[in-house]
Amino acid sequence: MPDPLQVLPAEVILRCIEFTTLSGIAALNSTTKAWHGFLDATHQDTIYSTQAHDLYSLHPRSDRETLSLNRDFKVFGTPQNDRSFVKYFHGVQSWKDFCKRLILLERNWNAKRPVVRESVVQVGYDPVWRFKPDFKRRFIVSTSQAGGVCVTDMDDGRMLWRLRREDVRMCAHLEYDQESGTACWDRFGNAIEVWKADEVERGTFHRTGILEHDCETRGFQLSRFNDKETLCVVSSEGKGFVWDLSVHPPQRQKVLEIENEAVGHLDQGQDTVCYSMGTRGYHVCSKTTGEMLGKLDPKDCQNIYHIAHPPPQLTLSMGAPNHGPTAQVCPPQSPRKDRLTPLKLYNGPHPVPRSPLAIENDEWGSGIISGNYMCGVSRGGRVFICTDFLGALADPARFASTTAILHTEGDGSTFELGGWLTLKNGRAAFEIIDNVYIFTLPDSGTLPEVGEIQRPIWATPISSAQQLAVPVSFMGIYDDCIMYTYTTLGFRSSSPRQRRNGQNTRSERTRAFPTKAIRILSLAPDLSQPGEELSYIEGLEVNDNNPRGNDTSSIRSGSAPRARGAAMQAGLLQLMALLTNDQEDETSNSDSDNSHPNDREPAVLDEAARAELYASITEQEQAEWAEDDAYEQMLEMEDRQQIAEMMGFGDGEEEAMEMLRSDDEDEVAVRGPYAPSLDDDEDDEWEDEGDVV
């Protein structure tokens, strides 16, 4: 057979190569010198640019923003819009190099046990509620359970800017668009504030508008389509609002008439908006005309699957380095293969469901649209999947062939504060009891497959220890990482007390307390080691390689759902010892040479020496030391109250929120520059430079 290079024009060969996979091109490249010269020298950019466009468009990225490979990567080495946590595409030198990075990244996402590097970011001293990353400006915007807004550097964890607690309500919802730097959060009075990132001073924001509504608002969601920002708002009083944020001031484009008692979850596609109606499923309306396009009721779905919950989280040492924030944020460290536990998918309903809710009475919460995919999660731990969103709305037969229900072992205990769902790049993430599940979706228009050909399903804990587990309040899937709120130990430093002679009565000490940080699981290969980007590192031996199967012999029929409280109480005393006594002992030992007699009494001290010692101590110094002891006891009591509250032993929401507010004196140690109160005068001074880390 003659060589195609000798008999066919180059244009015909290039056209044929467009339909060849990268593995086929690599094999052809190694056959002869002539083919190597044709593929890798003469026509390299033409061949690999076509392959790069296909790989880049593999997943429906247009669900949130309009991306163009030619626009985002105009000049290699300086991509215009790298949406990756580790700057994965920085330094790309050619289309071939770009294809290689895409293939390595996708290979890790599709692995049974991917190599994962971890970063845990502590944002101040308050538990994080919602957060949004900005990979373009390299910071994270977040709200907290105690109130306020913080902007944290994505590379080093340093706080860049914040609004104080009195300026933003507790547990404020947050939406953000990184293309324009637009941030939205709600406040009391059914109003939403709109802020813009300052392009001159990185990390700072200024308010551009307030969106008022004449009825009770329950939720809102911001998306960008064709360079137009649209904010959709839902009310429980039978109204939906569509705002255009691309203009200044923002304009209300449409008021939609919907059914009453919407539960607050909503999401939007390019022309549609989907509202969650609880037990009535999901209602879809047109954003332009306001007409009802259809309803998706999961109880009508006939394709049922189930996932067995992973084994209980391993009991970890309370002093282990897995607690607390990591020393470095970006690039993340410690690559391991045991951070995501593989799970299996089975046909049929779960043999022993934990939730007593029948699907007819189940309440559906968060629903997300991504391209032609749609997913929703319920109180009973069911997950609804639709792989042809618009087709299922228009044709009942298409609904039957493209929708599925995943039964899990959820018991509804995390639905009120959690129940979060995210969907991006062909993958869905949702919370079940004490784990985050990551489910790889089937191809568009098809159903999930079980057995050896099933796509990856993983689980990862929501906390660094089971005793700390509280529901996730935000999670997101991005091109190279997974991010979610993560309950772990935070650390704060107490400022040293000054004596009259200018010396410190005791050295600075660090105290641990439970909080919600941001956990970042990066699946980006390590490009600093060519040829070993996805090599085995460590950690495979920690977890059983075989996930728990479909065997129910060890589960009693009709048994009650597993109680979370008992598991949490099992290590409560050990955890409280870490937060209080252990660190006091370590501090006492490390500072023994410099400790004051009132802190550490000499081993042998006669009566004369004792009298001389106490005579030298002034009344003011004794009062200061007494104040120190009272202050330490107060901190210890706050730590114990916070633990008890996070374990579910509190007396009420108001009291819990008060306990979450940290002491202003300690807060100065980690806070960065802040914006003056919105009610302050313009000439109010900011914090001193000494307060900035």
XYZ file of C-alpha atoms in Angstrom:
693
model
C 0.000 0.000 0.000
C 1.481 3.372 -0.965
C 2.260 5.925 1.701
C -0.564 8.527 1.866
C 2.088 11.225 2.156
C 3.247 10.356 -1.348
C -0.138 10.186 -3.086
C -2.510 12.559 -1.241
C -2.443 16.345 -0.984
C -1.613 17.778 2.442
C -5.078 19.333 2.728
C -6.768 15.906 2.407
C -4.459 14.351 4.996
C -5.085 17.190 7.443
C -8.826 16.805 6.956
C -8.588 13.092 7.794
C -6.486 13.789 10.865
C -9.244 16.022 12.248
C -11.243 12.824 12.914
C -8.283 11.032 14.525
C -7.806 10.861 18.271
C -4.690 12.205 19.953
C -3.560 8.650 20.722
C -3.862 7.817 17.034
C -1.853 10.901 16.083
C 0.826 9.925 18.598
C 1.041 6.415 17.118
C 1.240 7.798 13.585
C 3.906 10.264 14.675
C 6.208 7.405 15.684
C 5.982 5.373 12.454
C 8.457 7.124 10.160
C 10.576 10.238 10.002
C 8.408 11.542 7.185
C 5.245 11.324 9.270
C 7.039 12.810 12.274
C 8.124 15.786 10.165
C 4.637 16.227 8.693
C 2.812 16.040 12.055
C 5.266 17.516 14.503
C 7.087 20.120 12.461
C 5.347 21.297 9.315
C 1.698 21.188 10.450
C 1.905 20.959 14.243
C -0.100 24.102 15.050
C -2.832 23.284 12.525
C -3.281 19.745 13.816
C -3.160 20.399 17.551
C -5.206 23.615 17.508
C -8.136 21.618 16.087
C -7.680 18.939 18.736
C -7.459 21.592 21.469
C -10.778 23.146 20.445
C -12.489 19.741 20.640
C -11.004 18.960 24.052
C -11.748 22.411 25.437
C -15.413 22.114 24.390
C -15.796 18.561 25.709
C -17.983 19.680 28.617
C -20.850 22.206 28.528
C -18.934 25.206 29.827
C -21.423 27.657 28.326
C -23.819 27.134 31.247
C -22.363 30.076 33.154
C -20.220 32.093 30.766
C -19.454 32.277 27.076
C -15.935 30.964 26.594
C -13.845 31.078 23.457
C -10.539 29.276 23.220
C -9.219 31.872 20.789
C -10.216 34.651 23.202
C -9.047 33.033 26.429
C -5.659 31.936 25.099
C -4.715 34.567 22.531
C -1.032 34.478 23.420
C 0.566 31.346 24.826
C 2.264 31.868 28.147
C -0.158 34.626 29.171
C -3.701 33.227 28.952
C -6.353 35.890 29.201
C -8.771 33.926 31.357
C -7.221 30.895 33.041
C -10.011 29.381 35.150
C -7.791 27.149 37.253
C -6.733 27.253 40.886
C -3.069 26.361 40.263
C -2.686 28.476 37.089
C -2.540 25.231 35.183
C -2.326 26.785 31.718
C 0.213 29.474 32.523
C 3.413 28.979 30.563
C 1.863 27.033 27.676
C 4.246 27.274 24.725
C 2.347 25.574 21.878
C -0.936 23.981 20.880
C 0.640 20.575 21.416
C 1.622 21.479 24.963
C -1.892 22.789 25.553
C -3.396 19.470 24.365
C -1.043 17.532 26.608
C -2.160 19.481 29.673
C -5.822 19.008 28.819
C -5.341 15.254 28.388
C -3.445 14.885 31.673
C -6.101 16.844 33.546
C -8.972 14.835 32.062
C -7.137 11.565 32.740
C -6.867 12.441 36.427
C -10.557 13.406 36.607
C -11.470 10.006 35.086
C -9.179 7.938 37.335
C -10.615 5.589 39.952
C -8.270 7.077 42.547
C -7.048 10.437 41.265
C -3.973 12.173 42.615
C -5.265 15.024 44.773
C -3.439 17.881 46.476
C -5.150 19.757 49.299
C -5.345 23.296 50.639
C -7.443 24.433 53.609
C -7.965 28.190 53.939
C -9.079 29.772 57.221
C -10.905 33.067 56.621
C -10.537 35.157 59.757
C -12.106 33.752 62.913
C -15.713 33.380 61.742
C -17.200 30.271 60.081
C -17.506 30.673 56.302
C -21.079 30.572 54.978
C -20.903 31.219 51.216
C -17.843 31.850 49.058
C -16.977 32.373 45.395
C -13.499 32.084 43.827
C -12.192 34.577 41.268
C -9.430 32.835 39.304
C -8.906 35.910 37.160
C -8.139 38.291 40.043
C -6.805 35.489 42.281
C -8.968 35.984 45.366
C -11.936 34.400 47.178
C -15.002 36.411 48.234
C -16.902 34.994 51.222
C -19.660 35.735 53.719
C -19.769 34.284 57.227
C -22.242 32.933 59.747
C -21.438 35.882 62.000
C -21.910 38.542 59.299
C -19.572 40.551 57.091
C -17.812 39.983 53.766
C -14.154 39.012 53.380
C -11.838 38.978 50.363
C -8.956 36.519 50.750
C -5.880 36.153 48.554
C -6.084 32.850 46.672
C -2.321 32.359 46.627
C -1.207 33.037 50.202
C -4.430 33.164 52.282
C -3.874 36.818 53.258
C -6.992 38.900 53.847
C -7.151 41.755 51.323
C -10.336 43.567 52.339
C -13.517 43.129 54.347
C -16.838 44.592 55.361
C -17.583 44.410 59.062
C -20.297 42.306 60.653
C -22.639 45.230 61.199
C -22.593 46.012 57.449
C -23.623 42.572 56.113
C -26.162 40.344 57.802
C -25.405 36.921 59.262
C -25.504 33.962 56.846
C -25.847 36.202 53.785
C -26.169 34.466 50.431
C -23.518 35.422 47.864
C -23.432 35.441 44.069
C -20.426 36.506 42.009
C -19.354 36.900 38.368
C -15.604 36.848 37.877
C -15.731 38.243 34.347
C -16.968 41.649 35.546
C -16.224 41.352 39.273
C -19.897 41.795 40.229
C -20.882 40.555 43.700
C -24.411 40.341 45.126
C -25.521 39.582 48.660
C -28.845 39.978 50.425
C -29.744 42.038 53.443
C -32.779 42.361 55.657
C -35.771 44.019 54.040
C -36.020 41.900 50.836
C -33.221 43.875 49.192
C -30.063 42.749 47.399
C -26.864 44.775 47.309
C -24.757 44.936 44.139
C -21.004 45.599 44.428
C -18.196 45.833 41.885
C -14.567 44.863 42.241
C -12.141 47.775 41.998
C -9.855 47.232 39.011
C -7.233 49.613 40.434
C -6.874 48.378 44.019
C -6.996 44.604 43.969
C -9.469 42.948 46.311
C -11.542 46.008 47.204
C -15.189 46.547 46.239
C -17.555 49.485 45.971
C -21.341 49.414 46.036
C -23.136 50.209 42.782
C -26.783 49.625 43.634
C -29.521 48.184 45.839
C -32.289 46.057 44.295
C -35.545 46.559 46.194
C -38.494 44.130 46.043
C -42.086 44.573 47.191
C -42.508 40.995 48.440
C -40.622 38.399 50.448
C -37.596 37.164 48.526
C -36.261 33.656 49.165
C -33.242 33.270 46.872
C -31.342 34.677 43.884
C -28.803 33.503 41.322
C -26.402 35.346 38.989
C -25.237 34.067 35.592
C -23.563 35.431 32.473
C -24.694 34.577 28.951
C -23.306 36.239 25.823
C -21.537 38.866 27.944
C -24.789 39.801 29.690
C -25.184 39.465 33.474
C -28.637 38.323 34.593
C -29.775 38.095 38.215
C -32.881 35.986 38.853
C -34.747 36.387 42.155
C -37.546 34.186 43.511
C -40.277 35.038 46.009
C -42.465 32.692 48.018
C -45.423 34.955 47.159
C -45.805 33.826 43.536
C -43.319 36.132 41.817
C -39.989 35.850 40.053
C -37.764 38.782 39.062
C -35.216 39.094 36.269
C -32.604 41.874 36.589
C -30.079 43.041 34.015
C -26.821 43.871 35.822
C -24.890 44.662 32.651
C -26.172 48.237 32.750
C -25.812 50.933 35.370
C -27.963 51.301 37.314
C -29.317 47.699 37.158
C -32.669 47.405 35.409
C -35.543 45.069 36.183
C -36.437 43.358 32.919
C -39.277 41.020 33.824
C -41.606 40.041 36.659
C -42.746 36.425 36.301
C -45.953 34.976 37.712
C -45.202 31.610 39.311
C -46.890 29.350 41.839
C -46.846 30.320 45.488
C -44.564 28.844 48.143
C -41.384 28.468 46.133
C -38.752 27.131 48.539
C -35.983 29.529 47.476
C -33.694 27.418 45.274
C -33.424 28.484 41.640
C -31.071 28.358 38.692
C -31.061 29.669 35.158
C -30.063 28.676 31.648
C -29.572 31.007 28.748
C -33.320 31.483 28.159
C -34.874 29.629 31.088
C -35.141 29.846 34.862
C -35.852 26.795 37.024
C -37.621 27.150 40.396
C -37.730 24.517 43.132
C -41.232 23.953 44.456
C -40.537 21.440 47.197
C -42.853 18.422 46.915
C -44.083 19.686 43.509
C -40.701 19.231 41.827
C -39.160 21.838 39.534
C -40.994 24.440 37.433
C -39.289 25.942 34.377
C -40.217 29.347 32.925
C -38.978 31.540 30.093
C -36.928 34.528 31.287
C -38.050 36.667 28.344
C -41.775 35.914 28.001
C -42.530 34.670 31.514
C -44.556 31.703 30.256
C -44.392 28.290 31.925
C -42.339 25.912 29.761
C -43.022 22.784 31.777
C -42.547 20.891 35.002
C -40.034 18.232 35.975
C -41.520 16.012 38.664
C -38.954 13.462 39.873
C -41.620 11.115 41.272
C -42.557 10.282 37.653
C -39.058 8.967 36.918
C -38.861 5.191 36.352
C -35.061 4.676 36.160
C -33.815 3.980 39.686
C -30.234 3.481 40.894
C -28.564 3.553 44.285
C -25.155 4.268 45.815
C -23.892 2.650 49.014
C -22.498 5.111 51.549
C -18.731 4.900 52.151
C -17.414 3.304 55.347
C -17.317 5.589 58.407
C -14.533 8.135 58.462
C -11.405 6.750 60.069
C -10.796 7.839 63.657
C -7.957 10.305 63.390
C -5.629 11.482 66.126
C -6.855 14.751 67.555
C -3.377 16.221 67.278
C -2.804 15.108 63.696
C -1.702 17.649 61.083
C -4.907 17.123 59.109
C -6.682 19.546 61.468
C -6.621 23.244 60.776
C -5.513 25.288 57.763
C -2.618 24.134 55.611
C 0.663 25.998 55.798
C 0.529 26.862 52.080
C -2.486 27.735 49.957
C -1.244 27.735 46.364
C 0.256 25.634 44.986
C -1.276 22.941 47.200
C 0.987 20.321 48.721
C 0.984 16.649 49.767
C -0.334 14.785 46.698
C -2.251 11.684 47.768
C -4.528 9.066 46.235
C -6.774 8.458 49.246
C -8.525 11.825 49.556
C -11.384 10.695 47.277
C -12.926 7.326 48.162
C -14.313 5.458 45.115
C -17.953 4.319 45.285
C -20.116 2.054 43.145
C -23.446 2.501 41.410
C -26.093 -0.257 41.434
C -29.424 -0.804 39.715
C -32.654 -0.521 41.668
C -33.669 1.290 44.859
C -31.546 1.167 47.983
C -32.199 -2.091 49.879
C -32.352 -0.393 53.277
C -33.194 3.321 52.890
C -32.445 5.549 55.848
C -35.023 8.203 55.085
C -38.666 7.416 55.980
C -39.885 9.766 53.219
C -41.551 8.113 50.245
C -40.723 9.721 46.919
C -44.320 11.001 46.616
C -43.798 13.076 49.779
C -40.151 13.953 49.289
C -39.168 17.621 49.251
C -36.888 18.745 46.423
C -34.365 21.443 47.127
C -31.456 22.758 45.096
C -31.746 22.281 41.324
C -28.940 23.184 38.891
C -28.867 23.586 35.098
C -25.626 23.079 33.154
C -25.950 23.184 29.380
C -28.447 20.420 28.588
C -28.000 18.740 31.996
C -30.176 19.275 35.053
C -29.797 17.828 38.578
C -31.705 18.195 41.847
C -31.363 16.895 45.410
C -34.085 16.026 47.942
C -34.561 15.892 51.695
C -34.726 12.094 51.527
C -31.249 11.847 49.995
C -32.435 11.279 46.427
C -30.669 12.871 43.471
C -32.561 13.603 40.248
C -30.564 13.536 36.991
C -31.761 14.669 33.563
C -29.354 14.458 30.611
C -31.673 16.186 28.104
C -33.178 19.093 29.961
C -35.127 20.806 27.178
C -36.150 17.532 25.517
C -37.570 16.184 28.781
C -39.659 19.346 29.187
C -41.181 19.023 25.731
C -41.700 15.255 25.373
C -42.829 12.786 28.081
C -41.121 9.948 26.202
C -37.857 11.865 26.266
C -38.334 12.467 29.974
C -38.681 8.716 30.540
C -35.515 7.870 28.595
C -33.182 10.588 29.929
C -34.030 10.908 33.636
C -32.827 8.859 36.595
C -33.102 8.856 40.402
C -30.077 8.033 42.552
C -30.970 6.678 45.994
C -28.377 7.318 48.700
C -28.274 6.729 52.443
C -29.224 10.304 53.292
C -31.562 10.730 56.240
C -32.511 14.394 55.862
C -30.363 15.521 58.801
C -28.286 17.911 56.665
C -31.052 19.213 54.411
C -32.046 22.386 56.269
C -28.608 24.013 56.503
C -27.002 21.885 53.792
C -28.730 20.212 50.886
C -26.299 21.940 48.573
C -25.738 20.857 44.953
C -23.352 21.934 42.211
C -23.039 20.886 38.587
C -20.245 21.696 36.123
C -18.046 20.112 33.459
C -20.114 16.932 33.303
C -19.951 16.271 37.067
C -22.326 16.805 39.973
C -21.442 17.225 43.650
C -23.882 16.956 46.554
C -23.818 16.328 50.305
C -25.026 13.122 51.943
C -24.766 12.932 55.762
C -21.047 13.432 56.487
C -19.628 13.243 52.959
C -19.533 15.157 49.708
C -20.308 12.947 46.716
C -18.824 13.676 43.276
C -20.787 11.899 40.524
C -19.596 11.758 36.900
C -22.629 12.218 34.662
C -23.344 10.055 31.579
C -23.211 11.436 28.056
C -25.960 13.814 26.978
C -29.224 12.013 26.323
C -28.186 8.737 28.009
C -28.587 7.016 31.378
C -25.865 6.067 33.894
C -24.142 2.714 33.428
C -23.263 0.250 36.185
C -20.588 -2.407 36.486
C -17.039 -2.155 35.220
C -17.893 0.510 32.649
C -19.416 2.926 35.169
C -17.889 6.374 35.422
C -16.090 7.563 38.578
C -18.040 8.254 41.762
C -16.178 9.529 44.816
C -16.865 10.610 48.368
C -14.813 12.848 50.648
C -15.487 13.928 54.275
C -17.069 17.290 55.108
C -14.860 17.709 58.197
C -11.417 16.856 59.495
C -12.977 14.753 62.291
C -16.415 13.210 62.640
C -16.932 15.044 65.937
C -16.754 18.357 64.041
C -19.104 17.524 61.171
C -21.694 20.183 60.318
C -23.509 20.610 56.974
C -21.749 22.088 53.964
C -23.037 25.576 53.132
C -21.401 25.931 49.703
C -19.560 23.726 47.214
C -18.336 24.185 43.674
C -16.691 22.174 40.880
C -14.192 23.989 38.688
C -11.854 23.062 35.835
C -9.083 21.680 38.048
C -10.467 21.516 41.593
C -13.342 20.963 43.997
C -14.062 23.547 46.707
C -16.445 23.386 49.660
C -16.898 24.608 53.228
C -15.006 22.298 55.548
C -15.380 22.027 59.319
C -12.024 21.846 61.043
C -10.009 23.516 63.765
C -9.136 27.170 63.383
C -6.280 28.837 65.234
C -6.019 32.286 66.756
C -3.299 34.023 68.696
C -3.828 35.888 71.940
C -1.898 39.144 72.179
C 0.708 39.192 74.998
C -0.050 41.287 78.083
C 2.315 44.147 78.905
C 3.768 44.706 82.385
C 4.478 48.117 83.826
C 8.169 47.764 82.988
C 7.323 47.101 79.327
C 7.944 43.331 79.448
C 5.332 40.743 78.498
C 3.741 38.857 81.366
C 3.389 35.854 79.072
C 4.309 35.061 75.491
C 1.842 34.995 72.599
C -0.140 31.776 72.548
C -2.246 29.986 69.967
C -5.715 28.646 70.725
C -7.724 26.173 68.673
C -11.447 26.478 68.031
C -13.917 24.742 65.667
C -14.783 26.689 62.533
C -15.763 26.319 58.891
C -12.890 26.909 56.491
C -12.569 26.431 52.722
C -11.197 23.111 51.520
C -9.691 22.991 48.035
C -9.021 19.603 46.419
C -6.855 20.154 43.338
C -6.808 17.482 40.637
C -4.350 19.390 38.438
C -1.292 17.252 37.595
C 2.060 18.445 38.892
C 3.782 19.863 35.804
C 7.049 20.401 37.659
C 7.862 16.687 37.238
C 7.753 15.856 33.491
C 6.757 12.264 32.900
C 5.563 11.807 36.501
C 2.627 14.225 36.598
C 0.180 11.540 37.769
C 2.581 9.073 39.353
C 1.723 7.181 42.538
C 2.703 9.244 45.555
C 1.250 7.895 48.793
C -1.958 7.131 50.607
C -3.385 4.202 48.649
C -2.867 1.882 51.590
C -5.017 3.958 53.959
C -8.422 3.027 52.544
C -9.764 -0.293 51.358
C -9.480 -0.489 47.570
C -12.887 -2.174 47.338
C -15.816 0.108 48.225
C -18.638 -1.292 50.284
C -20.829 -3.332 47.984
C -24.495 -4.229 47.822
C -24.369 -6.773 50.642
C -27.021 -5.961 53.246
C -26.431 -8.931 55.521
C -24.933 -6.690 58.185
C -27.855 -4.246 58.108
C -30.915 -5.079 60.131
C -34.151 -4.735 58.254
C -36.163 -1.783 59.446
C -33.391 -0.425 61.631
C -33.513 3.244 62.542
C -31.268 5.727 60.706
C -27.778 6.012 62.085
C -27.597 8.746 64.736
C -25.073 11.494 64.145
C -25.072 12.655 67.757
C -23.651 9.434 69.198
C -20.722 9.437 66.796
C -19.978 13.056 67.582
C -20.147 12.617 71.348
C -17.727 9.676 71.188
C -14.745 11.958 70.677
C -16.078 15.113 72.279
C -13.992 14.890 75.454
C -10.850 14.180 73.456
C -11.554 17.127 71.169
C -12.203 19.504 74.050
C -8.935 18.418 75.620
C -7.139 19.490 72.467
C -8.908 22.846 72.391
C -8.127 23.696 76.008
C -5.880 21.721 78.311
C -3.398 20.247 75.824
C -2.336 23.576 74.382
C -2.138 25.168 77.823
C 0.225 22.404 78.915
C 2.390 22.836 75.822
C 2.522 26.596 76.310
C 3.428 26.184 79.958
C 6.258 23.788 79.112
C 7.668 25.870 76.279
C 7.563 29.083 78.303
C 8.740 27.642 81.603
C 11.939 29.638 81.594
C 10.128 32.946 81.153
C 7.000 32.271 83.179
C 6.041 34.528 86.073
C 5.987 33.139 89.643
C 2.238 33.499 89.667
C 2.093 31.190 86.596
C 4.666 28.585 87.639
C 5.700 28.265 91.300
C 9.291 27.177 92.077
C 9.712 23.579 93.152
C 11.358 24.518 96.496
C 10.558 27.826 98.197
C 10.998 28.521 101.909
C 8.838 30.903 103.924
C 11.345 33.790 103.875
C 11.801 33.592 100.119
C 8.049 33.347 99.626
C 7.435 36.456 101.747
C 10.134 38.392 99.888
C 8.691 37.336 96.561
C 5.124 38.432 97.306
C 6.314 41.689 98.851
C 7.920 42.618 95.524
C 4.619 42.213 93.612
C 2.539 45.347 93.443
C -1.225 45.377 93.792
C -1.561 46.576 90.184
C 0.472 43.628 88.904
C -1.630 41.216 90.949
C -4.780 42.754 89.463
C -3.370 42.420 85.944
C -2.581 38.742 86.515
C -6.042 38.141 87.905
C -7.446 39.800 84.802
C -5.288 37.485 82.652
C -6.631 34.414 84.432
C -10.240 35.594 84.023
C -9.608 36.285 80.345
C -8.171 32.782 79.801
C -11.139 31.204 81.576
C -13.506 33.190 79.382
C -11.744 31.964 76.216
C -11.902 28.389 77.454
C -15.607 28.718 78.166
C -16.217 30.206 74.702
C -14.390 27.278 73.103
C -16.479 24.772 75.042
C -19.714 26.581 74.133
C -18.768 26.690 70.457
C -18.042 22.975 70.419
C -21.310 22.174 72.165
C -23.249 24.358 69.738
C -21.624 22.880 66.645
C -22.344 19.401 68.010
C -26.037 20.308 68.230
C -26.315 20.926 71.971
C -27.173 24.673 71.806
C -30.235 26.394 73.223
C -31.235 28.441 70.206
C -30.215 30.121 66.985
C -29.782 33.580 68.514
C -27.458 32.282 71.200
C -25.539 30.232 68.651
C -24.942 33.229 66.428
C -23.677 35.215 69.402
C -21.162 32.495 70.254
C -19.884 32.475 66.692
C -18.854 36.115 66.978
C -15.178 36.138 67.929
C -13.459 38.580 70.217
C -12.489 41.835 68.471
C -9.133 41.961 70.226
C -8.125 38.562 68.810
C -9.613 39.378 65.437
C -7.068 42.100 64.726
C -4.341 39.481 64.346
C -5.662 38.102 61.054
C -7.891 40.824 59.648
C -6.764 42.880 56.712
C -7.885 46.356 55.655
C -11.614 46.846 56.012
C -14.188 49.191 54.578
C -15.688 51.752 56.982
C -19.222 51.117 58.169
C -21.800 52.200 55.630
C -23.324 54.367 58.350
C -20.028 56.025 59.316
C -18.886 59.439 58.192
C -16.628 59.557 55.156
C -13.698 60.852 57.183
C -13.728 57.926 59.641
C -10.283 56.401 59.913
C -9.500 52.806 59.035
C -7.605 50.433 61.242
C -3.987 51.135 61.962
C -1.389 49.625 59.680
C -0.176 47.588 62.606
C -3.425 45.627 62.495
C -2.683 44.338 59.009
C -0.893 41.040 58.652
